mmCIF file of N, CA and C in Angstrom:
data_model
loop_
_atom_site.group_PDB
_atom_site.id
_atom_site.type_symbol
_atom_site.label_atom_id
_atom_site.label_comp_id
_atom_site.label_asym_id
_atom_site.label_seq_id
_atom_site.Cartn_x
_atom_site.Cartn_y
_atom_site.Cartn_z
ATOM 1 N N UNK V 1 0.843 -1.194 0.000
ATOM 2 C CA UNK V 1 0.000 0.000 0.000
ATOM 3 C C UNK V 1 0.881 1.248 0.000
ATOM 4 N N UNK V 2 0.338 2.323 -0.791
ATOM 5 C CA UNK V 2 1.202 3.439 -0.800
ATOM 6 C C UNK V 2 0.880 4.043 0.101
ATOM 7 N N UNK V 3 2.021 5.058 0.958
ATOM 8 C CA UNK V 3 1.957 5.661 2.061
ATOM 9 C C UNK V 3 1.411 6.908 1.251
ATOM 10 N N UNK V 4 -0.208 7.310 1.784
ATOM 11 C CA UNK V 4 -0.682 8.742 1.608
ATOM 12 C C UNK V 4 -1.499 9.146 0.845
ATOM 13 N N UNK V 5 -1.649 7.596 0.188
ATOM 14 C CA UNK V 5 -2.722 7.277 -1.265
ATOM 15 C C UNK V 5 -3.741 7.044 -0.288
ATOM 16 N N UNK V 6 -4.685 7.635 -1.344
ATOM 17 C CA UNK V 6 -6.202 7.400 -0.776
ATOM 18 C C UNK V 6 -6.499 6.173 -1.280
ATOM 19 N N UNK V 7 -7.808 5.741 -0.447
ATOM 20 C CA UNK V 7 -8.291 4.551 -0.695
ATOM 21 C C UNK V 7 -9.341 4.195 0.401
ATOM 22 N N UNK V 8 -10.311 4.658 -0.286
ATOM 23 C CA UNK V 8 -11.579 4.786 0.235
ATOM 24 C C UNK V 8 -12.263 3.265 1.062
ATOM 25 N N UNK V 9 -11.915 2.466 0.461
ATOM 26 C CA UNK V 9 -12.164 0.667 1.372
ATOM 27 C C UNK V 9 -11.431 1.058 3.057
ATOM 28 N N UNK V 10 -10.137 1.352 2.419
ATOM 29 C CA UNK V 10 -9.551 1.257 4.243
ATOM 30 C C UNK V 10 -10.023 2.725 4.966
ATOM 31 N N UNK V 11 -10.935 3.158 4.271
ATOM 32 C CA UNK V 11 -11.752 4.433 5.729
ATOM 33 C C UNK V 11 -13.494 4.051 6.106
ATOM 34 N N UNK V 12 -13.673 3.439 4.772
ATOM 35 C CA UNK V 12 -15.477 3.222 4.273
ATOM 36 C C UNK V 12 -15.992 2.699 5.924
ATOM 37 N N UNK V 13 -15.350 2.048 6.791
ATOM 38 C CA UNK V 13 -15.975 1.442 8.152
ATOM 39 C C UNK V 13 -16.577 2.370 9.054
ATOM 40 N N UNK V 14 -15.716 3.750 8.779
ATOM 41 C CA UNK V 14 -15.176 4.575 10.102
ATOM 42 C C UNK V 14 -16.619 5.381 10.128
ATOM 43 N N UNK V 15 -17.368 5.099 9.167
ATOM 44 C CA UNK V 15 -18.745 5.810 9.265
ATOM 45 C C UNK V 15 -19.599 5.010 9.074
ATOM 46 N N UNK V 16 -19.904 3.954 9.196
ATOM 47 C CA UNK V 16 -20.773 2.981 9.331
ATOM 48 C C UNK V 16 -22.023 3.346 10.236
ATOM 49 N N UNK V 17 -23.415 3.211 10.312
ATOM 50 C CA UNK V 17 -24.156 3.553 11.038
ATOM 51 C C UNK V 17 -24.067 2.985 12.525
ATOM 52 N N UNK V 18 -23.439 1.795 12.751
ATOM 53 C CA UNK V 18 -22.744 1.096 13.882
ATOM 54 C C UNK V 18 -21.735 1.714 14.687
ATOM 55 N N UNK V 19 -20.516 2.419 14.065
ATOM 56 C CA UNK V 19 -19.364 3.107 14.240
ATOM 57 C C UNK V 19 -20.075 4.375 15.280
ATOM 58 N N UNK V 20 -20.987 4.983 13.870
ATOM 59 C CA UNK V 20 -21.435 6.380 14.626
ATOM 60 C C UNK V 20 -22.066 6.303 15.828
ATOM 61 N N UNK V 21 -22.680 5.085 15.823
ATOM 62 C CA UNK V 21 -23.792 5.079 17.192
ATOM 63 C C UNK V 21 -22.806 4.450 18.569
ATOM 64 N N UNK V 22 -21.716 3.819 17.744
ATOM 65 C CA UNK V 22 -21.166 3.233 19.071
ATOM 66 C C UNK V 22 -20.202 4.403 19.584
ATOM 67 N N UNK V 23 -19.923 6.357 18.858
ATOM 68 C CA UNK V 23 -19.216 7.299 19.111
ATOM 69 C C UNK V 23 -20.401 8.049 19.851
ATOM 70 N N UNK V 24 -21.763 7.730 19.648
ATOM 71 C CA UNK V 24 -22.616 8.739 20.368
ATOM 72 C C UNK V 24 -22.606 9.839 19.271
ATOM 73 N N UNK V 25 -22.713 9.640 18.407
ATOM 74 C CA UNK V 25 -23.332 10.584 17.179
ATOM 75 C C UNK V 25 -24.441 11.214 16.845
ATOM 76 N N UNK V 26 -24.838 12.024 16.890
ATOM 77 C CA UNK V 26 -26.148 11.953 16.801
ATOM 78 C C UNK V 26 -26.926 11.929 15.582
ATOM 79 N N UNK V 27 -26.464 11.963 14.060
ATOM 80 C CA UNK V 27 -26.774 11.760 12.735
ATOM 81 C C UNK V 27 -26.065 10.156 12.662
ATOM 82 N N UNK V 28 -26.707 9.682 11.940
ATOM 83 C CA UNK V 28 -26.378 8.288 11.343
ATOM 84 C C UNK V 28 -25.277 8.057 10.081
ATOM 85 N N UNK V 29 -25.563 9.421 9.780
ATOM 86 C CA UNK V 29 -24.737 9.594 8.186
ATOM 87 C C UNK V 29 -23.887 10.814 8.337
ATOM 88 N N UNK V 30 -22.778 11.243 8.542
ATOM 89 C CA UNK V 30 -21.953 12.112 8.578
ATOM 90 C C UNK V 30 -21.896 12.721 7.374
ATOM 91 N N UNK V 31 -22.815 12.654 6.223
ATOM 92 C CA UNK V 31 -23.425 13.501 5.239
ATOM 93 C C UNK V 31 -24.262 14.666 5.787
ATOM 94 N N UNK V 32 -25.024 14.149 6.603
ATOM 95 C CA UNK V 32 -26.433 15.310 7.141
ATOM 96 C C UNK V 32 -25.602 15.526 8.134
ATOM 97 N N UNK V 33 -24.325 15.944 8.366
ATOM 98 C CA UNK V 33 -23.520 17.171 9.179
ATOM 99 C C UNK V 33 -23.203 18.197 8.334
ATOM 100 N N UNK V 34 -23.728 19.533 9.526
ATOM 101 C CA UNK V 34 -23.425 20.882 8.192
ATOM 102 C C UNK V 34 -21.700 21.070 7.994
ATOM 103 N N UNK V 35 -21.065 20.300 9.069
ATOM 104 C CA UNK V 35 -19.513 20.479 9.299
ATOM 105 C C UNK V 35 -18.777 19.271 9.551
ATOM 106 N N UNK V 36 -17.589 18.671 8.756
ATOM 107 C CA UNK V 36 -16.874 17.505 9.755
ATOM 108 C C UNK V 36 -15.479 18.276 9.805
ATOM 109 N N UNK V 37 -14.825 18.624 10.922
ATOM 110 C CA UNK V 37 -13.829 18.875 11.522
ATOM 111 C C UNK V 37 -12.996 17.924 11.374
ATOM 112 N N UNK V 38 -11.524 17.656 10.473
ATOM 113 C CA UNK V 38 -10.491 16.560 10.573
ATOM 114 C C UNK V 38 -9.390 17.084 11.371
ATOM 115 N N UNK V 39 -8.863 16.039 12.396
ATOM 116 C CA UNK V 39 -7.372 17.052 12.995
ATOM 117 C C UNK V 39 -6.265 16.086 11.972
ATOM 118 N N UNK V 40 -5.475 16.312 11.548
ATOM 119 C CA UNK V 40 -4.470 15.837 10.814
ATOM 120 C C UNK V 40 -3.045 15.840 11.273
ATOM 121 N N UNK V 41 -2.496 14.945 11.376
ATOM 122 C CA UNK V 41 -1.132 14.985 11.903
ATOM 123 C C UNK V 41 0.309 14.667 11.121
ATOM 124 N N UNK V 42 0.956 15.535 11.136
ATOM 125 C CA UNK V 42 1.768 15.553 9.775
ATOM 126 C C UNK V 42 3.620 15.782 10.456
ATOM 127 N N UNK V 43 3.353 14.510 10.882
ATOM 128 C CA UNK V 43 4.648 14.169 11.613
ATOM 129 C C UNK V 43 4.921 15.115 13.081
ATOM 130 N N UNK V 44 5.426 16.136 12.993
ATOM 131 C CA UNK V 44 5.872 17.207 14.009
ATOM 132 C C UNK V 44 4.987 18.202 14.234
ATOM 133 N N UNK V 45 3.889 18.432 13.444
ATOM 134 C CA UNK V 45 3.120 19.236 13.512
ATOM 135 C C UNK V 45 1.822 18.802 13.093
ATOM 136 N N UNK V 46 0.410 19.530 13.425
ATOM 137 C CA UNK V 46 -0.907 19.305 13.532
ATOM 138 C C UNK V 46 -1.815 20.258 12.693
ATOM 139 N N UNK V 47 -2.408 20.145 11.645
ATOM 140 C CA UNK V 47 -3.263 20.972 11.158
ATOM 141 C C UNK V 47 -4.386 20.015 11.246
ATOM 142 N N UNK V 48 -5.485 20.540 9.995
ATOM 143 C CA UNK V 48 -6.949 20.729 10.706
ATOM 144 C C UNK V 48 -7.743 20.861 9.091
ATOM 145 N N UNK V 49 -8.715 20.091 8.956
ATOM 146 C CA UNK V 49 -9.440 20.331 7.890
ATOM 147 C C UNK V 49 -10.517 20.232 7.775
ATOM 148 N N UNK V 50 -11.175 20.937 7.395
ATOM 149 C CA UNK V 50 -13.045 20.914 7.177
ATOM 150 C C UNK V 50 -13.477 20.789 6.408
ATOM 151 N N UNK V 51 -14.536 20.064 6.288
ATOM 152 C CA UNK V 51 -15.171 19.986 4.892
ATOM 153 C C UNK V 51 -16.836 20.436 5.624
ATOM 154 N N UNK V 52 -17.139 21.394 4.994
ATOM 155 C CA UNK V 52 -18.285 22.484 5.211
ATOM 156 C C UNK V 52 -19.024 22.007 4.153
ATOM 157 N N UNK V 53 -20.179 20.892 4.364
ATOM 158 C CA UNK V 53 -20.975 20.457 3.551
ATOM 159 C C UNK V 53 -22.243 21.735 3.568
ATOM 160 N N UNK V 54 -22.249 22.786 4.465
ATOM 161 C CA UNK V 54 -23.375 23.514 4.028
ATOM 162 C C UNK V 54 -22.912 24.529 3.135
ATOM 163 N N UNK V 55 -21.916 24.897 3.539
ATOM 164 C CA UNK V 55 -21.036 26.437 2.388
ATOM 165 C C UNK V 55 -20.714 25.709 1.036
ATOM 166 N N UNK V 56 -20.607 24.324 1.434
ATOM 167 C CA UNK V 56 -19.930 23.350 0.345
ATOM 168 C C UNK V 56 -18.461 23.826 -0.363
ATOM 169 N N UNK V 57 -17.583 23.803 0.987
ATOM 170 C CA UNK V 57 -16.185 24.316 0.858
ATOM 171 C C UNK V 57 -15.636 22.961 1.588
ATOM 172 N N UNK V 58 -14.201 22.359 0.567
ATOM 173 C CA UNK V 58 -13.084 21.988 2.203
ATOM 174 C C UNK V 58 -12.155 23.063 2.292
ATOM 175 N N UNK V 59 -12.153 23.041 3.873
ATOM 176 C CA UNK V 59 -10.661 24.032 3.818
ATOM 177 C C UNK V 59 -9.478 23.569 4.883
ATOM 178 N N UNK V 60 -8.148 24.144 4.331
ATOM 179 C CA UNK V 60 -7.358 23.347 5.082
ATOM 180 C C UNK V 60 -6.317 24.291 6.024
ATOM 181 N N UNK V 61 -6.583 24.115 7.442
ATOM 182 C CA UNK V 61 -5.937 25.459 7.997
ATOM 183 C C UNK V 61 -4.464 24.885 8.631
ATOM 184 N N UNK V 62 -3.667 25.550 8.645
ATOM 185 C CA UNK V 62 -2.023 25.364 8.822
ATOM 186 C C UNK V 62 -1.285 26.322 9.119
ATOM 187 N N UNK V 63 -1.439 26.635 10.960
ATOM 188 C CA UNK V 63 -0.431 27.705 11.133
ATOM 189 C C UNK V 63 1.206 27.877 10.976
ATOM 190 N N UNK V 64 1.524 26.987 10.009
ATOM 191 C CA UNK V 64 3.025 26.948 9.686
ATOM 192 C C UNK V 64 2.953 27.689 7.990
ATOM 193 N N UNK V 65 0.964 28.382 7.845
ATOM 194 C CA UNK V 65 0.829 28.578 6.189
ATOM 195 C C UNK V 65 1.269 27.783 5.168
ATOM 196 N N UNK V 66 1.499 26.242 5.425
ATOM 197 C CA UNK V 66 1.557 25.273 4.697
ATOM 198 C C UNK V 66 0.149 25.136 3.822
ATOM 199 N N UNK V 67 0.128 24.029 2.421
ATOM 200 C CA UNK V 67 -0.601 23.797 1.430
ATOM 201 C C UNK V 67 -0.684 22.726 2.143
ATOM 202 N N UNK V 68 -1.650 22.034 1.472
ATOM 203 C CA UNK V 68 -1.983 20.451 1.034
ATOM 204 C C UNK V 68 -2.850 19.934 0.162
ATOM 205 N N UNK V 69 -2.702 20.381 -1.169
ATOM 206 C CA UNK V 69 -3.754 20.148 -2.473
ATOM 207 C C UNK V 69 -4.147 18.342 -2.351
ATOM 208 N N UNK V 70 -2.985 18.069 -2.053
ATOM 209 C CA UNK V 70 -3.822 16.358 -2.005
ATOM 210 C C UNK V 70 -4.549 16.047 -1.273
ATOM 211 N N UNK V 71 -4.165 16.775 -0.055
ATOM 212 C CA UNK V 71 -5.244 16.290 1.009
ATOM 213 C C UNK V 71 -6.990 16.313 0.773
ATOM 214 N N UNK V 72 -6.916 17.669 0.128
ATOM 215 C CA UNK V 72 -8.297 18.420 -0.115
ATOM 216 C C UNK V 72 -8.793 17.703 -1.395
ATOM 217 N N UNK V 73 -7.811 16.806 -2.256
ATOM 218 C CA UNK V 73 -8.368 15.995 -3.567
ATOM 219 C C UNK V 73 -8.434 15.089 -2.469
ATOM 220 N N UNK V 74 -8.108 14.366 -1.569
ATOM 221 C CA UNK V 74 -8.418 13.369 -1.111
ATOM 222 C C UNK V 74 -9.813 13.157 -0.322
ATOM 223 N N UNK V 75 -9.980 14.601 0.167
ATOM 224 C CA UNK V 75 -11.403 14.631 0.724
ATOM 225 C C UNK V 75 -12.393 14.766 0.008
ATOM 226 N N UNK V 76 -12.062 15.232 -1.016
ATOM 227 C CA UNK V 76 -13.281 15.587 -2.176
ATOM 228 C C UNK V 76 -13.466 14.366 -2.501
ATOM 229 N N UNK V 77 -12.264 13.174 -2.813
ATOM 230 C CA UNK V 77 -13.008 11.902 -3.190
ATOM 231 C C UNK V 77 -13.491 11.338 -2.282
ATOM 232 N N UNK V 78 -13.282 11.738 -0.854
ATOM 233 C CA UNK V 78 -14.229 10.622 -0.027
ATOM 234 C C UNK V 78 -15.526 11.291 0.178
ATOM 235 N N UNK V 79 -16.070 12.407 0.171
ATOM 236 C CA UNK V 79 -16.993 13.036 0.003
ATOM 237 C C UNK V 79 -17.602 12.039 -1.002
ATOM 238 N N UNK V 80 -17.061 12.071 -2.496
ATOM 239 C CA UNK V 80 -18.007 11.347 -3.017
ATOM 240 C C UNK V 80 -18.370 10.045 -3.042
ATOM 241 N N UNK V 81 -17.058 9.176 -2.670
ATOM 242 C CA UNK V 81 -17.210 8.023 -1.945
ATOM 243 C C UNK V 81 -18.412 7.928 -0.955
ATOM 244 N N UNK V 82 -17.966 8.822 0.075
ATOM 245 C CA UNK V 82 -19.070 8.049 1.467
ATOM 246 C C UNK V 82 -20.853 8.554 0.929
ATOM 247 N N UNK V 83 -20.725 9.550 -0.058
ATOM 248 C CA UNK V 83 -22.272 9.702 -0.943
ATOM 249 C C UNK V 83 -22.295 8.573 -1.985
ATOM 250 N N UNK V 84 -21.335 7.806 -2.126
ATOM 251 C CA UNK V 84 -21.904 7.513 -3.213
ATOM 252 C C UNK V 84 -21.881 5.714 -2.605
ATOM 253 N N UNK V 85 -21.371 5.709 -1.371
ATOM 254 C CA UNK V 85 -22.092 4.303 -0.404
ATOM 255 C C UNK V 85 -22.612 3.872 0.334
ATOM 256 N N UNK V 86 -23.183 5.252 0.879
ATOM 257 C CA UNK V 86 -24.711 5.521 1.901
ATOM 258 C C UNK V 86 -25.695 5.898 1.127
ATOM 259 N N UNK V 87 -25.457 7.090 0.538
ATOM 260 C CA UNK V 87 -26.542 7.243 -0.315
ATOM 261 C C UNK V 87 -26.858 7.225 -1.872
ATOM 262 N N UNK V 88 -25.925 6.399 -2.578
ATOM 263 C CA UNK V 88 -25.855 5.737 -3.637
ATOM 264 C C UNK V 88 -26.471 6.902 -4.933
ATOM 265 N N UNK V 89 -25.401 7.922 -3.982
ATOM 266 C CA UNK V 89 -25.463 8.943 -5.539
ATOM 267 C C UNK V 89 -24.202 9.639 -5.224
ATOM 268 N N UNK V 90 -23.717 10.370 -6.491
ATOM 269 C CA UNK V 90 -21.867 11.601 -5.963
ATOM 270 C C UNK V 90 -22.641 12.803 -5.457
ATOM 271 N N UNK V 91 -21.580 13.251 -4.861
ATOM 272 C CA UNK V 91 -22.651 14.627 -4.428
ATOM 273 C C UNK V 91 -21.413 15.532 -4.089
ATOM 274 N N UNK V 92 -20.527 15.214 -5.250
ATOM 275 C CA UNK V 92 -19.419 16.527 -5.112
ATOM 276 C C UNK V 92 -19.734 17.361 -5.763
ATOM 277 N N UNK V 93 -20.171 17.621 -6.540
ATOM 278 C CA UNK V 93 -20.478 18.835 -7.763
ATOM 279 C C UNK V 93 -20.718 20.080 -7.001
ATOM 280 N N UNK V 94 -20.189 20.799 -7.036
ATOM 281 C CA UNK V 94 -20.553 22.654 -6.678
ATOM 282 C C UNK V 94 -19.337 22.412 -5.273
ATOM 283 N N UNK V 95 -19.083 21.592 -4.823
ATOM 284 C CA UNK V 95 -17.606 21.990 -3.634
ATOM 285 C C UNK V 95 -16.576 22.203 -3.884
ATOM 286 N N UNK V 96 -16.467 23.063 -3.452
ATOM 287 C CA UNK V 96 -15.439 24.080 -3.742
ATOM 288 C C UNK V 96 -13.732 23.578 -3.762
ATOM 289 N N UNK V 97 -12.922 23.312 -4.388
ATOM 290 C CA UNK V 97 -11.947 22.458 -4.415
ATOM 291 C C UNK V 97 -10.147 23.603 -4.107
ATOM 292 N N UNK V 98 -10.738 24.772 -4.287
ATOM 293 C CA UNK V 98 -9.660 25.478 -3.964
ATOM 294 C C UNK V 98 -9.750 25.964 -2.411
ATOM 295 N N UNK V 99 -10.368 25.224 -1.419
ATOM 296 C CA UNK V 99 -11.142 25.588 -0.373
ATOM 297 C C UNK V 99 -9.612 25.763 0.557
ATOM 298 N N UNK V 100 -8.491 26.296 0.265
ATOM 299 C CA UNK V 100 -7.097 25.596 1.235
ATOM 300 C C UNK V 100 -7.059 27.095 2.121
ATOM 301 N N UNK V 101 -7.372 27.327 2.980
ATOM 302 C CA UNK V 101 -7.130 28.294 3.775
ATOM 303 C C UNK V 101 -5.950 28.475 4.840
ATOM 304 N N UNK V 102 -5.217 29.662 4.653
ATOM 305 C CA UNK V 102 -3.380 29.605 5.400
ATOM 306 C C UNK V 102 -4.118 30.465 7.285
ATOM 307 N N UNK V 103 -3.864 29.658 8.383
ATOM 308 C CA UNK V 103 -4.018 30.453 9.237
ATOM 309 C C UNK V 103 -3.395 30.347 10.093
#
């Protein structure tokens, strides 16, 4: 397995309607959240990424003003991944893909 490659099988569990209920979730589908908050850890340091399903932005914040274009292609495909294996349609269209915010 490549270190950093996406691959939507080895995350597809982590939202399972089982998963969520056994975290105390209160949506079943982490789709019908207006926000999912990621903390990301990138060896020595910690940034942070959102994917704002109501603004329909991801953004990726990094007080070292670091990038991470893959990261944010990587979320955009699981976005359409986890829509397109709960609710068996894509539902990336209109999110915003330059969403990388320096803070």
């Amino acid at each position: 397995q490549d270190e950093g490659a996406y691959n939507y099988a080895n995350v597809r569990r982590w939202t399972t309607q089982r998963q969520l209920a056994n975290k105390m979730q209160a949506s079943s589908n982490v789709l019908e959240l207006d926000r999912i908050i990621i903390p990301i850890h990138k060896g020595v340091h910690w940034t942070c990424a959102e994917v704002d399903l109501r603004a329909r932005v991801v953004r990726y914040f990094d007080s070292l003003m670091g990038e991470d274009h893959v990261l944010v292609r990587h979320l955009l495909s699981w976005v359409s991944d986890e829509s397109a294996d709960k609710l068996h349609q894509r539902c990336v269209e209109g999110l915003d893909v330059t969403g990388s915010i320096k803070d």
